[in-house]
mmCIF file of C-alpha atoms in Angstrom:
data_model
loop_
_atom_site.group_PDB
_atom_site.id
_atom_site.type_symbol
_atom_site.label_atom_id
_atom_site.label_comp_id
_atom_site.label_asym_id
_atom_site.label_seq_id
_atom_site.Cartn_x
_atom_site.Cartn_y
_atom_site.Cartn_z
ATOM 1 C CA MET A 1 29.927 -12.573 15.178
ATOM 2 C CA SER A 2 31.920 -15.036 17.122
ATOM 3 C CA GLY A 3 31.921 -18.269 16.127
ATOM 4 C CA PHE A 4 29.291 -21.589 16.618
ATOM 5 C CA THR A 5 30.244 -23.890 19.854
ATOM 6 C CA GLU A 6 27.454 -25.707 21.752
ATOM 7 C CA ASN A 7 28.768 -24.048 24.821
ATOM 8 C CA ALA A 8 28.378 -20.632 23.374
ATOM 9 C CA LEU A 9 24.880 -21.166 22.298
ATOM 10 C CA ILE A 10 23.771 -22.720 25.891
ATOM 11 C CA ARG A 11 25.731 -19.409 27.473
ATOM 12 C CA LYS A 12 23.300 -17.200 24.857
ATOM 13 C CA LEU A 13 20.514 -19.460 25.903
ATOM 14 C CA GLN A 14 20.653 -19.103 29.225
ATOM 15 C CA ASP A 15 21.129 -15.158 28.970
ATOM 16 C CA LEU A 16 18.183 -14.917 26.634
ATOM 17 C CA ASN A 17 15.133 -12.881 27.877
ATOM 18 C CA SER A 18 11.792 -11.551 26.964
ATOM 19 C CA SER A 19 12.713 -8.393 25.516
ATOM 20 C CA GLN A 20 12.818 -7.914 21.588
ATOM 21 C CA GLN A 21 16.228 -7.094 21.546
ATOM 22 C CA SER A 22 17.830 -10.031 23.152
ATOM 23 C CA ILE A 23 15.520 -12.207 20.527
ATOM 24 C CA GLN A 24 16.279 -10.383 17.923
ATOM 25 C CA THR A 25 20.037 -10.393 18.618
ATOM 26 C CA LEU A 26 20.409 -14.182 19.242
ATOM 27 C CA SER A 27 18.051 -14.614 16.282
ATOM 28 C CA LEU A 28 19.987 -13.040 14.016
ATOM 29 C CA TRP A 29 23.242 -15.554 15.604
ATOM 30 C CA LEU A 30 21.702 -18.794 14.769
ATOM 31 C CA ILE A 31 20.439 -17.481 11.455
ATOM 32 C CA HIS A 32 24.612 -16.255 10.360
ATOM 33 C CA HIS A 33 25.142 -20.067 11.772
ATOM 34 C CA ARG A 34 22.485 -21.657 10.285
ATOM 35 C CA LYS A 35 24.642 -24.661 8.865
ATOM 36 C CA HIS A 36 24.819 -25.828 12.058
ATOM 37 C CA HIS A 37 20.649 -25.749 12.451
ATOM 38 C CA ALA A 38 20.242 -29.496 13.651
ATOM 39 C CA ALA A 39 22.619 -28.883 16.487
ATOM 40 C CA ILE A 40 21.245 -25.618 17.245
ATOM 41 C CA VAL A 41 17.652 -26.845 17.347
ATOM 42 C CA LYS A 42 18.469 -29.998 19.449
ATOM 43 C CA THR A 43 20.491 -27.724 22.237
ATOM 44 C CA TRP A 44 17.481 -25.205 21.789
ATOM 45 C CA PHE A 45 15.090 -28.395 22.904
ATOM 46 C CA LYS A 46 17.323 -29.685 25.384
ATOM 47 C CA GLU A 47 17.696 -25.756 27.192
ATOM 48 C CA MET A 48 13.767 -25.704 26.949
ATOM 49 C CA LEU A 49 13.075 -28.766 28.927
ATOM 50 C CA LYS A 50 15.574 -27.361 31.727
ATOM 51 C CA ALA A 51 14.109 -24.034 31.412
ATOM 52 C CA LYS A 52 11.929 -22.238 33.715
ATOM 53 C CA ASP A 53 7.756 -21.962 32.720
ATOM 54 C CA SER A 54 8.033 -18.085 32.969
ATOM 55 C CA LYS A 55 10.988 -18.546 30.448
ATOM 56 C CA GLN A 56 9.596 -21.405 27.829
ATOM 57 C CA LEU A 57 7.474 -18.910 26.190
ATOM 58 C CA THR A 58 10.799 -17.058 25.424
ATOM 59 C CA PHE A 59 12.166 -19.935 23.591
ATOM 60 C CA MET A 60 8.931 -20.379 21.912
ATOM 61 C CA TYR A 61 9.302 -16.850 20.536
ATOM 62 C CA LEU A 62 12.919 -17.191 19.450
ATOM 63 C CA ALA A 63 11.847 -20.184 17.338
ATOM 64 C CA ASN A 64 8.894 -17.710 15.905
ATOM 65 C CA ASP A 65 11.827 -15.043 14.860
ATOM 66 C CA VAL A 66 14.038 -17.642 13.792
ATOM 67 C CA ILE A 67 11.740 -19.466 11.722
ATOM 68 C CA GLN A 68 10.039 -16.575 9.969
ATOM 69 C CA ASN A 69 13.202 -14.780 9.516
ATOM 70 C CA SER A 70 15.465 -17.908 7.540
ATOM 71 C CA LYS A 71 12.764 -18.681 5.483
ATOM 72 C CA LYS A 72 14.001 -16.712 2.573
ATOM 73 C CA LYS A 73 17.465 -18.254 3.307
ATOM 74 C CA GLY A 74 15.993 -21.950 3.356
ATOM 75 C CA PRO A 75 13.989 -24.099 5.035
ATOM 76 C CA GLU A 76 15.924 -25.814 7.402
ATOM 77 C CA TYR A 77 15.175 -24.259 10.608
ATOM 78 C CA GLY A 78 11.520 -24.285 9.715
ATOM 79 C CA LYS A 79 12.019 -28.454 9.119
ATOM 80 C CA GLU A 80 14.264 -28.996 11.946
ATOM 81 C CA PHE A 81 11.991 -27.108 14.368
ATOM 82 C CA GLY A 82 9.244 -29.068 12.889
ATOM 83 C CA ASN A 83 10.574 -32.192 14.339
ATOM 84 C CA VAL A 84 10.699 -30.886 18.143
ATOM 85 C CA LEU A 85 7.573 -28.554 18.461
ATOM 86 C CA THR A 86 5.131 -31.295 19.368
ATOM 87 C CA ASP A 87 7.062 -32.491 22.240
ATOM 88 C CA ALA A 88 8.272 -28.659 23.318
ATOM 89 C CA LEU A 89 4.779 -28.018 23.464
ATOM 90 C CA LYS A 90 3.300 -31.085 25.377
ATOM 91 C CA HIS A 91 6.132 -30.486 27.792
ATOM 92 C CA MET A 92 4.354 -26.872 28.024
ATOM 93 C CA ALA A 93 1.242 -28.157 28.624
ATOM 94 C CA LYS A 94 2.570 -31.035 31.011
ATOM 95 C CA THR A 95 4.031 -28.109 33.246
ATOM 96 C CA GLY A 96 0.890 -26.185 32.775
ATOM 97 C CA ILE A 97 -0.169 -23.277 30.669
ATOM 98 C CA ASN A 98 -1.857 -20.614 31.747
ATOM 99 C CA THR A 99 -4.437 -18.147 30.368
ATOM 100 C CA LYS A 100 -1.949 -16.100 29.297
ATOM 101 C CA THR A 101 0.730 -17.827 27.665
ATOM 102 C CA LYS A 102 -1.967 -19.943 25.821
ATOM 103 C CA HIS A 103 -3.119 -16.871 24.333
ATOM 104 C CA SER A 104 0.900 -16.187 23.116
ATOM 105 C CA LEU A 105 0.867 -19.495 21.675
ATOM 106 C CA HIS A 106 -2.124 -19.204 19.935
ATOM 107 C CA ARG A 107 -1.206 -15.940 18.828
ATOM 108 C CA ILE A 108 2.241 -17.656 16.888
ATOM 109 C CA LEU A 109 0.534 -20.664 16.008
ATOM 110 C CA ASN A 110 -2.338 -18.283 14.181
ATOM 111 C CA ILE A 111 0.490 -16.260 12.629
ATOM 112 C CA TRP A 112 2.151 -19.430 10.904
ATOM 113 C CA GLU A 113 -1.030 -20.703 9.756
ATOM 114 C CA GLU A 114 -1.764 -17.129 8.208
ATOM 115 C CA ARG A 115 1.915 -17.364 6.543
ATOM 116 C CA GLY A 116 2.098 -21.159 5.437
ATOM 117 C CA VAL A 117 4.939 -21.792 7.774
ATOM 118 C CA TYR A 118 3.123 -25.220 8.805
ATOM 119 C CA GLU A 119 0.464 -27.024 7.097
ATOM 120 C CA PRO A 120 -3.162 -26.384 8.485
ATOM 121 C CA GLU A 121 -3.632 -29.865 9.834
ATOM 122 C CA ARG A 122 -0.266 -29.337 11.738
ATOM 123 C CA ILE A 123 -1.199 -26.287 13.140
ATOM 124 C CA GLN A 124 -3.956 -27.560 14.500
ATOM 125 C CA GLU A 125 -2.496 -30.656 16.219
ATOM 126 C CA LEU A 126 -0.321 -28.314 18.023
ATOM 127 C CA LYS A 127 -2.726 -26.389 18.698
ATOM 128 C CA THR A 128 -4.946 -29.171 20.545
ATOM 129 C CA ILE A 129 -1.685 -30.091 22.585
ATOM 130 C CA VAL A 130 -1.795 -26.454 23.885
ATOM 131 C CA ASP A 131 -5.526 -26.226 24.544
ATOM 132 C CA PRO A 132 -7.404 -29.693 24.043
ATOM 133 C CA ASN A 133 -10.860 -27.756 23.906
ATOM 134 C CA ASP A 134 -9.261 -26.537 20.117
ATOM 135 C CA ALA A 135 -9.768 -30.275 18.890
ATOM 136 C CA GLU A 136 -13.857 -29.996 19.386
ATOM 137 C CA ILE A 137 -13.446 -26.240 17.796
ATOM 138 C CA GLY A 138 -11.408 -28.139 14.874
ATOM 139 C CA ALA A 139 -13.676 -30.514 14.204
ATOM 140 C CA ALA A 140 -16.591 -28.143 13.826
ATOM 141 C CA THR A 141 -14.717 -25.844 11.670
ATOM 142 C CA LYS A 142 -14.498 -28.597 9.286
ATOM 143 C CA ARG A 143 -17.672 -29.889 9.655
ATOM 144 C CA LYS A 144 -18.058 -25.854 8.738
ATOM 145 C CA THR A 145 -15.918 -25.566 6.035
ATOM 146 C CA THR A 146 -16.721 -28.886 4.396
ATOM 147 C CA GLU A 147 -20.718 -27.573 3.917
ATOM 148 C CA VAL A 148 -19.481 -24.339 2.701
ATOM 149 C CA GLU A 149 -17.538 -25.928 -0.112
ATOM 150 C CA ILE A 150 -19.994 -27.710 -1.237
ATOM 151 C CA LYS A 151 -22.448 -24.980 -1.042
ATOM 152 C CA ASP A 152 -19.691 -23.333 -3.021
ATOM 153 C CA THR A 153 -19.716 -25.768 -5.269
ATOM 154 C CA GLU A 154 -23.282 -25.522 -6.504
ATOM 155 C CA LYS A 155 -22.619 -21.764 -6.591
ATOM 156 C CA LYS A 156 -20.015 -21.928 -8.569
ATOM 157 C CA PRO A 157 -21.215 -22.459 -12.214
ATOM 158 C CA ARG A 158 -23.909 -19.422 -11.354
ATOM 159 C CA LEU A 159 -20.585 -17.463 -10.526
ATOM 160 C CA GLU A 160 -18.778 -18.138 -13.719
ATOM 161 C CA GLU A 161 -21.484 -17.084 -15.702
ATOM 162 C CA LYS A 162 -21.811 -13.981 -13.871
ATOM 163 C CA THR A 163 -17.839 -13.646 -14.305
ATOM 164 C CA ARG A 164 -17.929 -14.003 -18.115
ATOM 165 C CA GLU A 165 -20.837 -11.484 -18.024
ATOM 166 C CA LYS A 166 -18.701 -8.849 -16.411
ATOM 167 C CA LYS A 167 -15.866 -9.698 -18.460
ATOM 168 C CA GLU A 168 -17.760 -9.153 -21.355
ATOM 169 C CA ARG A 169 -19.438 -5.645 -20.075
ATOM 170 C CA ARG A 170 -15.851 -4.442 -19.081
ATOM 171 C CA ARG A 171 -14.988 -5.390 -22.359
ATOM 172 C CA SER A 172 -17.436 -3.600 -24.814
ATOM 173 C CA GLU A 173 -16.912 -0.416 -22.268
ATOM 174 C CA SER A 174 -13.286 -0.259 -22.908
ATOM 175 C CA LYS A 175 -14.214 -0.446 -26.833
ATOM 176 C CA SER A 176 -16.576 1.930 -26.620
ATOM 177 C CA ASN A 177 -14.377 4.515 -24.343
ATOM 178 C CA SER A 178 -11.446 4.029 -26.621
ATOM 179 C CA ASP A 179 -13.039 5.967 -29.595
ATOM 180 C CA GLY A 180 -11.134 4.679 -31.935
ATOM 181 C CA HIS A 181 -7.705 5.529 -30.385
ATOM 182 C CA ASN A 182 -6.213 2.176 -30.191
ATOM 183 C CA ASP A 183 -2.960 3.143 -30.990
ATOM 184 C CA ARG A 184 -2.553 5.108 -28.529
ATOM 185 C CA HIS A 185 -1.448 3.217 -25.092
ATOM 186 C CA SER A 186 -0.850 4.461 -21.421
ATOM 187 C CA SER A 187 0.625 2.461 -18.449
ATOM 188 C CA VAL A 188 -0.106 3.720 -15.289
ATOM 189 C CA SER A 189 1.753 1.866 -12.123
ATOM 190 C CA PRO A 190 -1.035 0.620 -9.975
ATOM 191 C CA LYS A 191 -1.028 1.914 -6.392
ATOM 192 C CA THR A 192 -1.288 -0.632 -3.835
ATOM 193 C CA PRO A 193 -4.591 -1.695 -2.544
ATOM 194 C CA PRO A 194 -5.255 -0.363 0.729
ATOM 195 C CA GLY A 195 -5.594 -3.499 3.867
ATOM 196 C CA ASP A 196 -7.359 -3.614 6.934
ATOM 197 C CA PRO A 197 -6.667 -0.767 9.142
ATOM 198 C CA PRO A 198 -4.609 -1.772 12.402
ATOM 199 C CA GLU A 199 -5.979 -1.287 15.737
ATOM 200 C CA PRO A 200 -4.816 2.283 17.017
ATOM 201 C CA GLU A 201 -2.980 -0.506 20.020
ATOM 202 C CA GLU A 202 -0.874 -2.577 17.091
ATOM 203 C CA LEU A 203 0.407 0.487 15.476
ATOM 204 C CA ILE A 204 1.119 2.167 18.717
ATOM 205 C CA LYS A 205 3.019 -1.046 19.301
ATOM 206 C CA ALA A 206 4.592 -0.946 15.592
ATOM 207 C CA LEU A 207 5.799 2.356 16.092
ATOM 208 C CA LEU A 208 7.273 1.591 19.830
ATOM 209 C CA GLU A 209 9.201 -0.905 18.249
ATOM 210 C CA LEU A 210 10.914 1.228 15.732
ATOM 211 C CA GLU A 211 12.792 3.082 18.654
ATOM 212 C CA SER A 212 14.547 -0.041 19.496
ATOM 213 C CA SER A 213 15.695 -0.306 16.170
ATOM 214 C CA ALA A 214 19.258 -1.041 14.478
ATOM 215 C CA SER A 215 19.916 2.580 13.238
ATOM 216 C CA SER A 216 19.242 3.705 16.940
ATOM 217 C CA ASP A 217 21.467 1.650 18.538
ATOM 218 C CA GLU A 218 23.762 4.194 19.729
ATOM 219 C CA ALA A 219 26.514 1.550 21.002
ATOM 220 C CA VAL A 220 27.083 -0.446 17.672
ATOM 221 C CA ARG A 221 27.529 2.972 15.921
ATOM 222 C CA GLU A 222 30.250 4.224 18.670
ATOM 223 C CA ARG A 223 31.954 0.913 17.453
ATOM 224 C CA ILE A 224 31.708 1.427 13.640
ATOM 225 C CA ALA A 225 32.836 5.163 14.031
ATOM 226 C CA SER A 226 35.884 4.013 16.569
ATOM 227 C CA LEU A 227 37.311 1.405 14.095
ATOM 228 C CA PRO A 228 40.492 2.584 12.855
ATOM 229 C CA PRO A 229 41.314 3.671 9.570
ATOM 230 C CA GLU A 230 43.225 0.601 8.704
ATOM 231 C CA VAL A 231 39.757 -0.879 8.326
ATOM 232 C CA SER A 232 38.673 1.171 5.257
ATOM 233 C CA GLU A 233 41.906 2.579 3.918
ATOM 234 C CA VAL A 234 43.733 0.280 1.454
ATOM 235 C CA GLN A 235 46.558 2.673 0.990
ATOM 236 C CA LEU A 236 47.771 2.360 4.585
ATOM 237 C CA LEU A 237 48.168 -1.181 4.150
ATOM 238 C CA SER A 238 51.959 -0.118 2.760
ATOM 239 C CA LYS A 239 52.860 1.067 6.150
ATOM 240 C CA LEU A 240 52.819 -2.446 7.314
ATOM 241 C CA GLU A 241 56.438 -3.404 8.570
ATOM 242 C CA ASP A 242 56.249 -6.985 9.723
ATOM 243 C CA LYS A 243 54.216 -9.987 9.711
ATOM 244 C CA GLU A 244 53.176 -9.841 13.262
ATOM 245 C CA SER A 245 51.039 -6.593 12.320
ATOM 246 C CA ALA A 246 49.748 -8.165 9.210
ATOM 247 C CA VAL A 247 47.874 -10.614 11.432
ATOM 248 C CA SER A 248 46.737 -8.332 14.198
ATOM 249 C CA LEU A 249 45.035 -5.789 11.471
ATOM 250 C CA SER A 250 43.270 -8.928 9.698
ATOM 251 C CA ALA A 251 42.133 -9.801 12.989
ATOM 252 C CA VAL A 252 40.600 -6.480 12.883
ATOM 253 C CA VAL A 253 39.372 -6.272 9.633
ATOM 254 C CA ASN A 254 37.649 -9.962 10.410
ATOM 255 C CA SER A 255 36.012 -8.484 13.258
ATOM 256 C CA ALA A 256 34.932 -5.201 11.794
ATOM 257 C CA VAL A 257 33.575 -7.237 8.513
ATOM 258 C CA GLU A 258 31.112 -9.347 11.178
ATOM 259 C CA LEU A 259 30.421 -6.496 13.121
ATOM 260 C CA LEU A 260 29.488 -4.619 9.940
ATOM 261 C CA ALA A 261 27.645 -7.727 8.124
ATOM 262 C CA GLU A 262 25.530 -8.291 11.744
ATOM 263 C CA TYR A 263 24.407 -4.180 11.459
ATOM 264 C CA ASN A 264 23.483 -4.181 7.890
ATOM 265 C CA LEU A 265 21.515 -7.295 8.069
ATOM 266 C CA ARG A 266 19.817 -5.513 11.176
ATOM 267 C CA LEU A 267 19.259 -2.478 8.984
ATOM 268 C CA SER A 268 17.757 -4.491 6.257
ATOM 269 C CA GLU A 269 15.410 -6.197 9.132
ATOM 270 C CA GLU A 270 14.397 -2.288 10.357
ATOM 271 C CA LEU A 271 14.265 -1.146 6.614
ATOM 272 C CA GLU A 272 11.183 -3.686 6.224
ATOM 273 C CA LYS A 273 9.887 -3.271 9.698
ATOM 274 C CA ARG A 274 9.598 0.306 8.391
ATOM 275 C CA ARG A 275 8.399 -0.223 5.056
ATOM 276 C CA LYS A 276 5.557 -2.200 7.383
ATOM 277 C CA VAL A 277 4.800 0.410 9.609
ATOM 278 C CA ALA A 278 4.633 2.669 6.847
ATOM 279 C CA ALA A 279 1.798 0.855 4.987
ATOM 280 C CA MET A 280 0.052 0.746 8.488
ATOM 281 C CA LEU A 281 0.107 4.236 8.736
ATOM 282 C CA ARG A 282 -1.144 4.549 5.611
ATOM 283 C CA ASP A 283 -4.150 2.065 5.732
ATOM 284 C CA PHE A 284 -4.747 3.789 9.556
ATOM 285 C CA GLU A 285 -4.567 6.849 7.758
ATOM 286 C CA GLN A 286 -6.948 6.294 4.992
ATOM 287 C CA ALA A 287 -9.584 4.651 7.482
ATOM 288 C CA GLN A 288 -9.809 7.929 9.480
ATOM 289 C CA ARG A 289 -10.340 9.600 6.400
ATOM 290 C CA GLU A 290 -13.357 7.733 5.538
ATOM 291 C CA LEU A 291 -14.466 8.013 9.187
ATOM 292 C CA ALA A 292 -14.184 11.711 9.199
ATOM 293 C CA LYS A 293 -16.166 11.511 5.974
ATOM 294 C CA LYS A 294 -19.004 9.531 7.307
ATOM 295 C CA ALA A 295 -19.273 11.942 10.583
ATOM 296 C CA GLU A 296 -19.149 15.340 8.969
ATOM 297 C CA ALA A 297 -21.979 13.106 6.780
ATOM 298 C CA LYS A 298 -23.891 12.316 9.775
ATOM 299 C CA LEU A 299 -22.873 15.867 11.488
ATOM 300 C CA GLU A 300 -24.727 17.769 8.687
ATOM 301 C CA GLU A 301 -27.575 15.280 8.878
ATOM 302 C CA TYR A 302 -28.105 16.271 12.539
ATOM 303 C CA ASN A 303 -27.378 19.936 11.867
ATOM 304 C CA ILE A 304 -30.466 19.949 9.401
ATOM 305 C CA LYS A 305 -32.646 18.094 11.698
ATOM 306 C CA LEU A 306 -31.551 20.408 14.484
ATOM 307 C CA GLN A 307 -32.549 23.132 12.446
ATOM 308 C CA LYS A 308 -36.124 21.854 11.583
ATOM 309 C CA ILE A 309 -36.417 21.268 15.704
ATOM 310 C CA TYR A 310 -35.564 25.320 15.667
ATOM 311 C CA GLU A 311 -38.252 25.869 13.507
ATOM 312 C CA VAL A 312 -40.808 24.049 14.840
ATOM 313 C CA LYS A 313 -39.854 25.311 18.341
ATOM 314 C CA ALA A 314 -40.500 28.884 17.300
ATOM 315 C CA GLU A 315 -43.801 28.302 15.351
ATOM 316 C CA VAL A 316 -45.285 26.874 18.627
ATOM 317 C CA LYS A 317 -43.689 29.861 20.723
ATOM 318 C CA SER A 318 -45.456 31.971 18.268
ATOM 319 C CA HIS A 319 -48.700 30.162 18.599
ATOM 320 C CA ILE A 320 -48.694 30.166 22.082
ATOM 321 C CA GLU A 321 -48.232 33.555 22.378
ATOM 322 C CA ASN A 322 -51.138 33.964 19.889
ATOM 323 C CA LEU A 323 -53.992 32.168 22.235
ATOM 324 C CA PRO A 324 -56.274 34.364 24.565
ATOM 325 C CA ASP A 325 -56.031 34.742 27.904
ATOM 326 C CA VAL A 326 -58.058 32.800 29.861
ATOM 327 C CA SER A 327 -58.352 34.437 32.817
ATOM 328 C CA ARG A 328 -59.893 37.529 30.924
ATOM 329 C CA LEU A 329 -62.704 34.976 29.436
ATOM 330 C CA PRO A 330 -66.093 35.714 30.988
ATOM 331 C CA ASP A 331 -67.283 32.949 33.186
ATOM 332 C CA VAL A 332 -69.739 30.869 31.214
ATOM 333 C CA THR A 333 -70.151 28.507 34.347
ATOM 334 C CA GLY A 334 -72.033 31.048 37.022
ATOM 335 C CA GLY A 335 -75.509 30.378 37.728
ATOM 336 C CA LEU A 336 -75.864 26.843 36.687
ATOM 337 C CA ALA A 337 -76.181 23.758 39.314
ATOM 338 C CA PRO A 338 -73.309 21.732 39.935
ATOM 339 C CA LEU A 339 -73.240 18.245 38.066
ATOM 340 C CA PRO A 340 -74.712 15.123 40.054
ATOM 341 C CA SER A 341 -72.055 12.674 41.783
ATOM 342 C CA ALA A 342 -71.899 9.407 41.351
ATOM 343 C CA GLY A 343 -73.862 8.644 44.520
ATOM 344 C CA ASP A 344 -76.519 10.827 43.631
ATOM 345 C CA LEU A 345 -77.108 9.091 40.082
ATOM 346 C CA PHE A 346 -77.448 5.849 41.341
ATOM 347 C CA SER A 347 -79.310 6.318 45.026
ATOM 348 C CA ILE A 348 -82.959 4.992 45.120
#
């Protein structure tokens, strides 16, 4: 991985595009050089002000990726980006934010709010910059939250009482189920509780993103495979004849270390993504199973109703067949005078 210079960063920011591969590659490079976080964020902000309107959102995507993926290694980027986000979003709002970009920015801010990247008040401030209408929505939400908190405070004593009753009930049930076998204990690993099932489009998108993951990057794998054997086989060091060849090999080894370190970092992130996708698939499968069960129950219910309809239909058909033929009945009206009309009844 190349060393950090401001010019190198400017070139990389100029070459940045909206593809996930481009954003993640530059994000990894920035995280690797996080000791220069102050200069990096300063340059990021300066280049964002110069960028075209269509590319400013890509800069925000890059900031989001760096902030979230660097949290485990330290809060530097979160704090540093936090100092310029207000001005960055104000600049975007000044140049004009279309509906699609506004939706994307709201999505980033909602993710930050859910994951606690910044305080809710700060997130609301940023949302208001993106869309001033959010100020009214935020105020209404705050009032509603206050009302809910007051109601929750009133309900709290009753909830605590119910909770104590449930605990006592569970304790008594557990005691009765043990049947005196208190010496025998079993430890069972709890299964991860299922989460909310993802939407099909969200799941498909996550699966498609895995296709461009590190393990499928043939170019990097070929570079690793083509490394000279001296890089990994220590016994070959004895063949070095002079200092010049040793320095040359050292440069190759350093380059290989950077390449492998970057690739291993990408593989670790891919592994985390695959775990998340596996959880999404599990939740989606469980949700589909539940829907299938409900559909089967509904189908059984309607099959029973359909059978009853067939039975009624057969009874009606049989009843119709047993009715007498009206054409063969005697003419009971023959010889009787016709009924008077309305005019006849009211004529004088």
